[in-house]
Coordinates of C-alpha atoms in Angstrom, one line a residue:
Chain A
M1 CA 11.6 36.2 11.4
D2 CA 9.4 34.9 14.3
A3 CA 6.1 34.3 12.7
T4 CA 2.8 34.5 14.5
I5 CA 1.3 31.2 15.8
I6 CA -2.5 30.9 15.6
E7 CA -5.0 28.4 16.8
P8 CA -7.0 26.4 14.1
Q9 CA -10.6 27.0 13.1
H10 CA -11.0 23.4 12.1
P11 CA -9.1 20.1 12.1
R12 CA -6.7 19.2 9.2
M13 CA -5.8 16.1 7.3
L14 CA -2.1 16.3 8.3
P15 CA 0.6 13.9 7.1
A16 CA 2.4 11.4 9.2
L17 CA 5.8 12.8 10.3
T18 CA 8.9 11.2 8.9
D19 CA 12.6 11.9 9.2
L20 CA 12.4 13.7 5.9
N21 CA 9.4 15.9 6.5
R22 CA 9.6 16.6 10.3
A23 CA 11.5 19.9 10.0
F24 CA 9.0 21.3 7.6
W25 CA 5.9 20.4 9.6
T26 CA 7.3 21.2 13.1
G27 CA 9.7 24.1 12.5
G28 CA 7.0 26.6 13.1
A29 CA 7.2 25.8 16.8
T30 CA 10.1 28.3 16.8
G31 CA 8.3 30.7 14.5
R32 CA 10.5 29.6 11.5
L33 CA 9.6 28.0 8.2
L34 CA 12.2 25.3 7.6
I35 CA 12.8 24.1 4.0
A36 CA 15.2 21.4 2.8
R37 CA 18.3 22.8 1.1
C38 CA 21.2 21.1 -0.7
A39 CA 24.4 21.6 1.3
A40 CA 26.5 21.4 -1.8
C41 CA 24.7 23.4 -4.6
R42 CA 22.5 25.4 -2.2
R43 CA 19.3 24.6 -4.2
W44 CA 16.1 24.6 -2.1
V45 CA 14.1 21.4 -2.5
H46 CA 10.4 21.0 -1.6
P47 CA 8.8 18.6 -0.9
P48 CA 11.8 17.4 1.2
V49 CA 13.8 14.5 -0.2
A50 CA 16.9 12.7 1.0
T51 CA 19.3 13.9 -1.7
C52 CA 19.4 16.9 -4.0
P53 CA 17.6 16.1 -7.3
G54 CA 20.0 18.5 -9.0
C55 CA 23.5 17.4 -7.8
G56 CA 22.9 14.4 -5.4
G57 CA 24.2 16.4 -2.5
A58 CA 23.0 16.0 1.1
V59 CA 19.9 18.0 2.0
V60 CA 19.5 19.9 5.3
A61 CA 16.5 21.9 6.5
E62 CA 17.3 25.7 6.8
P63 CA 15.0 28.6 7.6
V64 CA 13.6 30.8 4.9
S65 CA 12.3 34.3 5.1
G66 CA 8.7 33.1 5.2
R67 CA 7.9 35.6 2.4
G68 CA 6.5 34.7 -1.0
T69 CA 3.8 35.4 -3.5
V70 CA 0.5 33.7 -4.4
F71 CA 1.3 31.5 -7.4
T72 CA -2.3 30.4 -7.9
W73 CA -5.4 30.0 -5.7
T74 CA -9.0 28.8 -5.5
L75 CA -11.9 29.7 -3.2
N76 CA -13.6 26.4 -2.4
M77 CA -17.3 26.6 -1.6
Q78 CA -18.3 22.9 -1.7
Q79 CA -18.0 20.8 1.5
F80 CA -16.0 17.6 0.8
H81 CA -14.8 16.7 4.3
P82 CA -17.4 16.4 7.0
D83 CA -15.4 18.3 9.6
I84 CA -14.0 21.0 7.4
P85 CA -16.6 23.5 6.2
P86 CA -16.3 25.9 3.3
P87 CA -15.3 28.5 2.4
N88 CA -11.7 27.4 2.1
L89 CA -9.2 29.8 0.6
I90 CA -6.6 27.4 -1.0
A91 CA -3.4 28.5 -2.6
I92 CA -0.1 27.5 -3.9
V93 CA 2.5 30.0 -2.5
E94 CA 5.8 30.4 -4.2
L95 CA 8.5 31.2 -1.7
A96 CA 10.7 34.2 -2.3
E97 CA 13.9 32.2 -2.1
Q98 CA 13.5 30.3 -5.4
S99 CA 11.1 30.5 -8.3
D100 CA 10.0 26.9 -8.3
L101 CA 9.6 26.5 -4.5
R102 CA 5.9 26.0 -4.1
I103 CA 3.8 25.1 -1.1
P104 CA 0.1 24.2 -1.2
T105 CA -1.5 26.1 1.7
N106 CA -4.3 28.3 2.9
I107 CA -4.5 32.1 2.8
V108 CA -5.8 33.7 6.0
G109 CA -6.8 37.2 6.9
C110 CA -7.6 38.1 3.3
D111 CA -10.9 39.1 1.6
P112 CA -11.1 36.7 -1.4
D113 CA -11.9 39.7 -3.6
R114 CA -8.4 40.9 -2.9
L115 CA -6.7 37.6 -3.7
R116 CA -4.7 37.5 -7.0
C117 CA -1.8 35.7 -8.5
G118 CA 1.4 37.5 -7.4
L119 CA 0.0 38.9 -4.2
P120 CA 2.8 39.2 -1.6
V121 CA 2.3 37.1 1.5
R122 CA 4.1 36.0 4.6
V123 CA 3.9 32.9 6.7
L124 CA 2.2 32.3 10.0
F125 CA 1.7 28.9 11.7
E126 CA -1.5 27.1 12.8
H127 CA -0.9 25.0 15.8
H128 CA -2.0 21.3 15.6
G129 CA -0.2 19.5 18.5
E130 CA 3.3 18.6 17.3
I131 CA 2.7 20.1 13.8
Y132 CA 2.8 23.8 13.1
Y133 CA 1.0 24.1 9.8
P134 CA 2.3 27.0 7.6
V135 CA -0.5 29.3 6.3
F136 CA 0.0 32.7 4.7
E137 CA -1.5 36.2 5.1
P138 CA -1.1 39.2 2.8
E139 CA 1.9 41.3 3.6
G140 CA 0.9 44.3 5.7
A141 CA -2.2 42.5 7.0
Chain B
M1 CA 5.4 5.6 -39.6
D2 CA 5.6 2.0 -38.5
V3 CA 4.4 1.7 -34.9
P4 CA 2.9 -1.4 -33.3
E5 CA -0.4 0.1 -32.4
K6 CA -1.1 0.5 -36.2
Q7 CA -1.5 -3.3 -36.2
A8 CA -4.6 -3.0 -34.0
I9 CA -8.1 -2.0 -34.9
I10 CA -11.2 -1.3 -32.9
S11 CA -13.6 -3.8 -34.3
G12 CA -16.6 -3.4 -32.1
I13 CA -18.1 -0.8 -29.7
G14 CA -20.9 -1.0 -27.1
I15 CA -22.6 1.2 -24.6
S16 CA -24.9 0.3 -21.8
R17 CA -27.9 2.2 -20.5
I18 CA -26.6 5.5 -18.9
G19 CA -28.2 7.3 -16.0
R20 CA -27.9 8.9 -12.7
R21 CA -28.2 6.5 -9.7
T22 CA -29.8 3.8 -11.8
G23 CA -29.5 1.1 -9.2
I24 CA -28.5 -1.3 -12.0
P25 CA -25.7 -3.6 -10.8
A26 CA -22.3 -2.9 -12.3
I27 CA -22.0 -6.4 -13.7
D28 CA -25.3 -5.9 -15.6
L29 CA -24.1 -2.7 -17.1
T30 CA -20.8 -4.4 -18.0
M31 CA -22.6 -7.2 -19.8
E32 CA -24.8 -4.8 -21.7
S33 CA -21.8 -2.9 -23.1
S34 CA -19.6 -6.0 -23.6
R35 CA -22.2 -8.1 -25.4
A36 CA -23.0 -5.2 -27.6
A37 CA -19.3 -4.6 -28.5
I38 CA -18.7 -8.3 -29.1
A39 CA -21.7 -8.6 -31.4
D40 CA -20.7 -5.3 -33.2
A41 CA -17.3 -6.9 -33.9
G42 CA -19.0 -9.9 -35.6
L43 CA -17.8 -12.2 -32.8
T44 CA -19.2 -14.3 -30.1
A45 CA -17.9 -14.4 -26.5
A46 CA -16.0 -17.6 -27.3
D47 CA -13.8 -15.6 -29.7
I48 CA -12.6 -13.2 -27.0
D49 CA -9.2 -14.4 -25.8
G50 CA -8.2 -11.2 -24.0
I51 CA -9.8 -8.9 -21.5
A52 CA -8.8 -5.6 -19.9
T53 CA -10.4 -3.0 -17.7
L54 CA -10.0 -0.2 -15.1
G55 CA -13.0 0.2 -13.0
D56 CA -15.9 -1.1 -11.0
T57 CA -16.3 -4.6 -12.4
P58 CA -13.3 -6.9 -11.8
L59 CA -12.0 -8.8 -14.8
R60 CA -12.7 -12.2 -13.4
E61 CA -16.3 -11.3 -12.7
A62 CA -16.8 -10.1 -16.3
A63 CA -15.1 -13.2 -17.7
T64 CA -17.2 -15.5 -15.6
A65 CA -20.4 -13.8 -16.7
L66 CA -19.4 -14.1 -20.3
G67 CA -18.4 -17.7 -19.8
I68 CA -14.9 -17.2 -21.1
T69 CA -11.3 -17.8 -19.8
P70 CA -9.2 -15.3 -21.7
T71 CA -5.5 -16.0 -21.8
Y72 CA -4.5 -12.3 -22.0
R73 CA -5.4 -10.0 -19.0
G74 CA -4.5 -6.4 -19.2
G75 CA -5.3 -3.1 -17.7
G76 CA -4.7 -1.3 -14.5
F77 CA -3.2 2.0 -14.6
D78 CA 0.1 2.9 -16.1
T79 CA 1.7 5.3 -18.6
G80 CA -1.5 5.7 -20.7
G81 CA -3.5 7.0 -17.8
L82 CA -7.1 5.9 -17.9
L83 CA -6.7 4.7 -21.4
S84 CA -4.0 2.2 -20.3
P85 CA -6.2 -0.8 -20.7
V86 CA -7.0 0.1 -24.3
M87 CA -3.4 0.8 -25.1
S88 CA -2.3 -2.5 -23.5
A89 CA -4.9 -4.2 -25.7
F90 CA -3.5 -2.6 -28.9
L91 CA -0.1 -3.9 -28.1
A92 CA -1.3 -7.3 -27.1
V93 CA -2.9 -7.9 -30.5
A94 CA 0.1 -6.4 -32.2
Q95 CA 2.3 -8.9 -30.4
G96 CA 0.1 -11.8 -31.3
R97 CA -0.6 -12.5 -27.6
A98 CA -4.4 -12.1 -28.2
R99 CA -6.7 -11.9 -31.2
H100 CA -9.6 -10.1 -29.8
V101 CA -9.4 -8.2 -26.5
L102 CA -12.5 -7.0 -24.8
V103 CA -11.9 -3.7 -23.0
Y104 CA -14.6 -2.2 -20.8
R105 CA -15.0 0.5 -18.3
T106 CA -17.9 0.5 -15.8
I107 CA -18.7 3.4 -13.6
Q108 CA -21.1 3.9 -10.7
M109 CA -21.5 7.5 -9.8
M110 CA -17.8 7.9 -9.2
G111 CA -16.9 11.3 -7.8
G112 CA -13.7 13.3 -8.1
E113 CA -12.9 13.9 -4.5
Y114 CA -10.6 12.1 -2.1
V115 CA -11.5 12.3 1.5
P116 CA -9.6 9.7 3.5
R117 CA -11.4 8.0 6.3
E118 CA -9.9 7.5 9.7
G119 CA -7.5 4.7 9.6
D120 CA -6.9 4.9 5.9
A121 CA -3.3 4.1 4.9
A122 CA -1.5 6.6 2.8
P123 CA -2.0 6.2 -0.9
A124 CA 0.0 3.1 -1.8
E125 CA 2.1 2.3 -4.8
V126 CA 0.4 -0.9 -5.8
A127 CA -0.7 -2.4 -9.0
D128 CA -4.1 -4.2 -9.0
P129 CA -3.8 -7.4 -11.0
D130 CA -7.5 -7.5 -11.4
G131 CA -7.7 -4.2 -13.3
G132 CA -8.9 -2.1 -10.5
Q133 CA -8.2 1.5 -9.8
A134 CA -5.5 1.0 -7.1
G135 CA -2.9 2.5 -9.3
L136 CA -4.8 5.7 -9.5
A137 CA -3.6 6.4 -6.0
R138 CA 0.0 6.3 -7.1
S139 CA -0.7 9.1 -9.6
L140 CA -2.2 11.1 -6.8
G141 CA 1.0 10.5 -4.8
D142 CA 1.7 14.2 -4.1
M143 CA -1.8 14.9 -2.9
G144 CA -0.9 14.6 0.8
P145 CA 0.1 18.3 0.9
L146 CA -3.0 19.2 -1.0
L147 CA -5.3 17.4 1.4
A148 CA -3.5 19.2 4.3
A149 CA -4.4 22.5 2.6
D150 CA -8.2 21.5 2.6
A151 CA -7.9 20.8 -1.2
F152 CA -9.8 17.5 -1.2
S153 CA -11.1 17.4 -4.8
A154 CA -9.9 17.6 -8.3
V155 CA -12.1 20.6 -8.6
N156 CA -9.7 22.4 -6.2
W157 CA -6.5 21.1 -7.8
L158 CA -7.6 22.0 -11.3
G159 CA -9.3 25.2 -10.3
M160 CA -5.8 26.4 -9.4
H161 CA -4.5 25.4 -12.8
C162 CA -7.3 27.3 -14.4
Q163 CA -6.7 30.4 -12.2
R164 CA -3.1 30.4 -13.2
H165 CA -4.0 30.1 -16.9
M166 CA -6.4 33.0 -16.5
H167 CA -3.6 35.1 -14.9
L168 CA -1.0 34.3 -17.6
Y169 CA -3.3 34.5 -20.7
G170 CA -6.5 36.3 -19.8
T171 CA -8.7 33.3 -20.2
T172 CA -12.2 34.1 -19.2
R173 CA -15.2 32.4 -17.7
E174 CA -17.2 33.3 -20.8
Q175 CA -14.7 31.3 -22.8
L176 CA -15.0 28.3 -20.5
G177 CA -18.7 28.7 -20.7
A178 CA -18.7 28.5 -24.5
L179 CA -17.5 24.9 -24.2
A180 CA -20.2 24.0 -21.6
V181 CA -22.9 25.5 -23.9
N182 CA -21.5 23.6 -26.9
S183 CA -21.4 20.4 -25.0
R184 CA -25.0 20.7 -23.9
R185 CA -26.2 21.5 -27.4
N186 CA -24.5 18.3 -28.6
A187 CA -25.9 16.3 -25.7
G188 CA -29.4 17.4 -26.8
L189 CA -28.7 15.3 -30.0
N190 CA -27.5 12.3 -28.1
P191 CA -30.3 10.0 -26.7
S192 CA -27.9 8.5 -24.1
A193 CA -26.8 11.8 -22.6
V194 CA -28.1 12.5 -19.1
Y195 CA -28.5 16.3 -19.4
R196 CA -30.1 17.3 -22.7
Q197 CA -31.9 20.6 -21.9
P198 CA -30.1 23.5 -23.7
I199 CA -28.2 26.0 -21.5
T200 CA -27.2 29.5 -22.3
L201 CA -24.0 31.4 -21.4
D202 CA -26.1 33.2 -18.7
D203 CA -27.1 29.9 -17.2
Y204 CA -23.5 28.9 -17.1
L205 CA -22.4 32.2 -15.5
A206 CA -25.2 32.0 -12.9
A207 CA -24.5 28.4 -11.7
R208 CA -23.4 28.2 -8.1
V209 CA -19.7 28.4 -7.4
I210 CA -18.0 25.1 -6.6
S211 CA -14.3 26.2 -6.4
T212 CA -13.3 29.4 -8.2
P213 CA -13.1 29.9 -11.1
F214 CA -15.3 26.8 -11.5
G215 CA -19.0 26.7 -11.1
L216 CA -21.3 23.7 -11.2
L217 CA -21.5 23.8 -15.0
D218 CA -17.7 23.5 -15.3
C219 CA -17.9 20.1 -13.6
D220 CA -18.8 16.8 -15.2
V221 CA -21.8 14.7 -14.2
P222 CA -21.4 11.5 -12.2
I223 CA -23.4 8.7 -13.8
D224 CA -23.8 4.9 -13.9
G225 CA -22.8 3.3 -17.1
S226 CA -20.5 1.0 -19.0
I227 CA -18.7 1.3 -22.3
A228 CA -16.8 -1.5 -24.1
V229 CA -14.7 -1.9 -27.2
V230 CA -13.2 -4.9 -28.9
V231 CA -9.6 -4.5 -30.0
S232 CA -8.6 -6.9 -32.7
G233 CA -5.6 -7.5 -35.0
A234 CA -5.8 -5.6 -38.2
A235 CA -6.2 -8.9 -40.1
H236 CA -9.8 -9.0 -38.7
A237 CA -10.7 -5.8 -40.5
A238 CA -12.0 -7.6 -43.6
D239 CA -14.4 -9.7 -41.5
C240 CA -15.8 -6.8 -39.5
P241 CA -19.5 -6.3 -40.0
S242 CA -19.1 -2.7 -38.9
R243 CA -16.5 -0.3 -40.3
P244 CA -13.3 -1.0 -38.3
I245 CA -11.5 1.9 -36.7
R246 CA -7.8 2.2 -37.4
V247 CA -5.3 3.1 -34.7
E248 CA -2.7 5.7 -35.9
A249 CA -0.8 6.5 -32.8
I250 CA -0.9 6.5 -29.0
G251 CA 0.8 8.6 -26.4
G252 CA 0.9 8.7 -22.6
S253 CA 2.7 10.1 -19.6
A254 CA 4.0 9.0 -16.3
G255 CA 3.0 12.3 -14.7
T256 CA 6.3 13.8 -13.7
G257 CA 5.7 16.9 -11.5
G258 CA 2.4 15.8 -10.1
W259 CA -0.3 18.3 -9.3
V260 CA 1.9 21.1 -8.0
D261 CA 5.5 21.1 -9.1
R262 CA 5.7 21.0 -12.9
P263 CA 8.1 23.8 -13.9
D264 CA 5.7 24.7 -16.8
Y265 CA 2.6 24.8 -14.6
P266 CA -0.3 25.2 -15.5
K267 CA 0.7 22.7 -18.2
M268 CA 0.0 19.1 -17.3
A269 CA 1.0 15.6 -18.2
S270 CA -1.2 16.1 -21.3
V271 CA 1.7 18.0 -22.9
D272 CA 4.0 14.9 -22.6
A273 CA 1.3 12.5 -23.8
A274 CA 0.6 14.6 -26.8
A275 CA 4.3 15.0 -27.7
E276 CA 4.8 11.2 -27.6
M277 CA 1.7 10.6 -29.7
W278 CA 2.7 13.1 -32.4
S279 CA 6.2 11.6 -32.5
R280 CA 4.6 8.3 -33.6
T281 CA 2.8 9.6 -36.6
D282 CA 3.3 11.6 -39.8
L283 CA -0.1 13.3 -39.2
T284 CA -0.2 16.7 -37.6
P285 CA -2.8 18.7 -35.7
R286 CA -4.0 20.2 -39.0
D287 CA -5.2 16.8 -40.1
L288 CA -7.7 16.5 -37.3
D289 CA -11.4 16.4 -38.3
I290 CA -13.0 16.0 -34.9
A291 CA -11.7 16.2 -31.3
E292 CA -13.1 14.2 -28.4
L293 CA -11.2 15.7 -25.5
Y294 CA -11.4 15.0 -21.8
D295 CA -13.6 17.4 -19.9
G296 CA -13.8 16.3 -16.2
F297 CA -13.7 20.1 -15.9
T298 CA -14.1 22.6 -18.8
F299 CA -10.5 23.8 -18.3
L300 CA -9.1 20.3 -19.0
T301 CA -10.4 20.5 -22.5
F302 CA -8.7 23.9 -22.9
A303 CA -5.4 22.3 -21.6
W304 CA -5.7 19.5 -24.1
L305 CA -6.3 21.9 -27.0
E306 CA -3.0 23.5 -26.2
A307 CA -1.2 20.4 -25.3
L308 CA -2.1 18.8 -28.6
G309 CA -1.0 21.8 -30.6
I310 CA -4.5 22.4 -31.9
C311 CA -3.8 26.0 -30.7
G312 CA -0.8 27.7 -29.1
D313 CA -0.1 28.2 -25.4
G314 CA -2.7 30.5 -24.0
E315 CA -4.8 30.5 -27.1
S316 CA -7.5 27.9 -26.1
G317 CA -9.8 30.6 -24.7
P318 CA -10.0 32.6 -28.0
F319 CA -10.2 29.3 -29.9
V320 CA -13.3 28.2 -28.1
E321 CA -14.8 31.7 -27.5
G322 CA -18.3 32.1 -29.0
G323 CA -18.4 28.4 -29.8
A324 CA -18.7 28.6 -33.6
R325 CA -15.3 26.9 -34.2
I326 CA -16.1 23.9 -32.0
A327 CA -19.7 23.4 -33.1
L328 CA -20.8 20.3 -35.1
D329 CA -20.5 22.4 -38.3
G330 CA -17.4 24.3 -37.2
Q331 CA -13.7 24.0 -38.1
L332 CA -13.1 21.4 -35.4
P333 CA -16.2 19.8 -33.9
L334 CA -15.5 19.2 -30.2
N335 CA -17.0 16.7 -27.8
T336 CA -19.8 15.8 -30.3
Y337 CA -21.6 13.5 -27.9
G338 CA -22.0 16.1 -25.2
G339 CA -18.9 15.5 -23.2
Q340 CA -18.7 14.4 -19.6
L341 CA -20.1 17.8 -18.8
S342 CA -23.5 16.9 -20.2
A343 CA -23.6 13.4 -21.5
G344 CA -21.9 12.0 -18.3
R345 CA -18.8 11.0 -16.6
M346 CA -17.7 7.8 -18.3
H347 CA -14.1 8.7 -17.2
G348 CA -12.5 8.8 -20.6
Y349 CA -14.3 6.0 -22.4
W350 CA -17.2 8.0 -23.9
V351 CA -14.7 10.1 -25.9
L352 CA -13.3 6.9 -27.3
H353 CA -16.7 5.5 -28.1
E354 CA -17.8 8.7 -29.8
A355 CA -14.7 9.0 -31.9
C356 CA -15.5 5.5 -33.3
V357 CA -19.2 6.5 -33.8
Q358 CA -18.3 9.6 -35.8
L359 CA -15.5 8.0 -37.8
R360 CA -18.1 5.3 -38.9
G361 CA -20.6 8.0 -39.8
D362 CA -23.1 6.5 -37.3
G363 CA -23.7 9.7 -35.2
G364 CA -27.3 10.1 -36.3
A365 CA -28.6 13.6 -35.5
R366 CA -25.2 14.6 -34.1
Q367 CA -23.1 13.1 -37.0
V368 CA -20.6 15.6 -38.3
A369 CA -21.8 16.2 -41.9
R370 CA -18.4 16.4 -43.5
Q371 CA -17.4 12.8 -42.8
P372 CA -14.5 12.8 -40.3
E373 CA -11.4 10.8 -41.4
V374 CA -9.1 11.5 -38.4
A375 CA -10.2 11.8 -34.7
I376 CA -8.2 12.7 -31.6
V377 CA -9.2 11.1 -28.3
S378 CA -7.6 12.4 -25.1
V379 CA -8.1 11.5 -21.5
G380 CA -6.8 12.8 -18.2
G381 CA -5.9 15.8 -16.1
G382 CA -3.0 16.8 -13.8
P383 CA -0.4 14.0 -13.8
I384 CA -2.7 11.6 -15.6
A385 CA -2.7 11.6 -19.4
G386 CA -3.2 9.4 -22.4
C387 CA -4.3 10.1 -26.0
M388 CA -4.7 8.4 -29.3
L389 CA -5.3 9.2 -33.0
L390 CA -7.9 7.1 -34.7
T391 CA -8.8 7.0 -38.4
R392 CA -11.4 5.3 -40.5

C-alpha cells in the first residue's frame, strides 16, 4: 500500500509527538499506516502503549493494510473551533486487521448521505508538517 | 444489605434562582441554594461541619460566606463521576467524620465542548483539593485523538455512540424525540425550568442539526444556577423538619475504555456504575417508582435505561417510544422536573434534587400521583458515571 497524500483544508488540533506515538502520526510520510503491535502475541494495540496490555510483550509499530470499515460516525454542523468550520464528517474507523482496533478520524471524498456503519474505507494521509494525519475515503472512491 | 451509605440521609435540599445568563455572581447562587438546604434540614450554618462540591464556587469561598470552618472537606472528581462529592459525603457521615455535610454544585452557563487555546497544556491528571473540576480532564484523557479528528464536543462523541446504537438496534429519531417532548411537558409544570413552552415531535424533528443524529432539541440547555443538599447521619432523621431521604445504594465507575475503546461500545461507564449499585442492594429495577436519569443528550438517558436494566440492551427506544410509559402517570415517570433538556443543565444535581422532591411528595403540579417510594438517580456519559438509589 502506498496511500495518497493530500493537503489539508483547515488546521488540526494535533498531539505532541512522543516516542510512543511518533510512528502512528508520521508513518504516512511513506504512505503507510503504522500501528503498534506486540512482538510476542502479535496483538495490535491502539492507541500505542509501551507494552502489550494482553501479555506484557514489547510493542513495535508495523504497517497495516490501511483498509477498514466505518464503526460509527457523525456529521458535525456546529462550529466549535474558530479555525475549523463545519461540516465535519467525523468517524471511528475499525481497521481490518483486528475487531477492536479503532481510530477516531475524518471521512473524506464521501457524500454524508452515503455514510453508514460498516462502509468499507481505505486510508489516505493529510500532510501537516511532520505529521501525516490518517483520514479515510470510501473504497472505490 | 448492610452498606455504609445506608447510614446517611439527605436531610435538606435547596435550589437557587435558575436562568440563562442571569449575571448573578456564582457565590450568590451558591448561598441561595446552600442556605435553603441548611434551613430545610432544620439546621443553622454553625451545625455544618463538612462541605463538598464540584464546580464554579470554591469550597473556601462558600465556607467563608457561610461563616463556617468545616473540618471535613470532600469532593472533586473520582469514581462516582459528577456525584462524587455527594457520595463522599455519604461515607463521611457514615464514618463519623462529619455530622452534616453541605454539598453544592454551582453552574454558570457551562458548555460541553473542549477547545484548547494556544499554549494550553495537555489535560493533566490532577486532583483539585478545592473541589474544582480539574479531575474532569483526567476522565477526558483519551480525547486527544478525538480533538485531532475535529470532534471538539461531547455532542460529537456521544452522537457517535447514538449512531452505533441506531445501527445495532434500529433506534430512531422519533424515539429520542419522545423523551424530549416528555421532558418539555414536565418542565411546563416546573416553575424553575428555563424552557416551559410545549414542543411536539414535529418541532423536535425540525430543529437544526447539531451533530447527527442529534439536533438542537437532543442537547441540554446551559444555565446559571446552584443546587445544594445537606447529607447527615441517619440519627438526625428524627429531628428533620422535612421528610428525610434514605440512601439505599451507590455505584460509580472509573471509566475504563474511555470514549472510544470499550469492547462493548456503544455501552458506557454507566453499565459498570449500575452493576456496582445493584450489587449493593436487594432492590431490583422492578422496584423503581420514578427515574431521574442524566440527559446531557437524549441518548444518554437511553443508555442509562439499558445500563440500569430498566430495559434490555437495545430496548430503550421501544421503551420510550410514544412517551406514555415515561409520562408522569406512566409505568416509570422519567425526568419529572423537565430534565437538563428543558429545565436546564445543572450537570447532574437537578436529578438528585428532583428525586428528593418526588420522594417527599412535594412536586406540586408535577408530583407523581402514586407516591414514589424508590427513586433512581443517574449522572454521566461516556467514561463518567455515578448513580444512586434513594428511598423515602
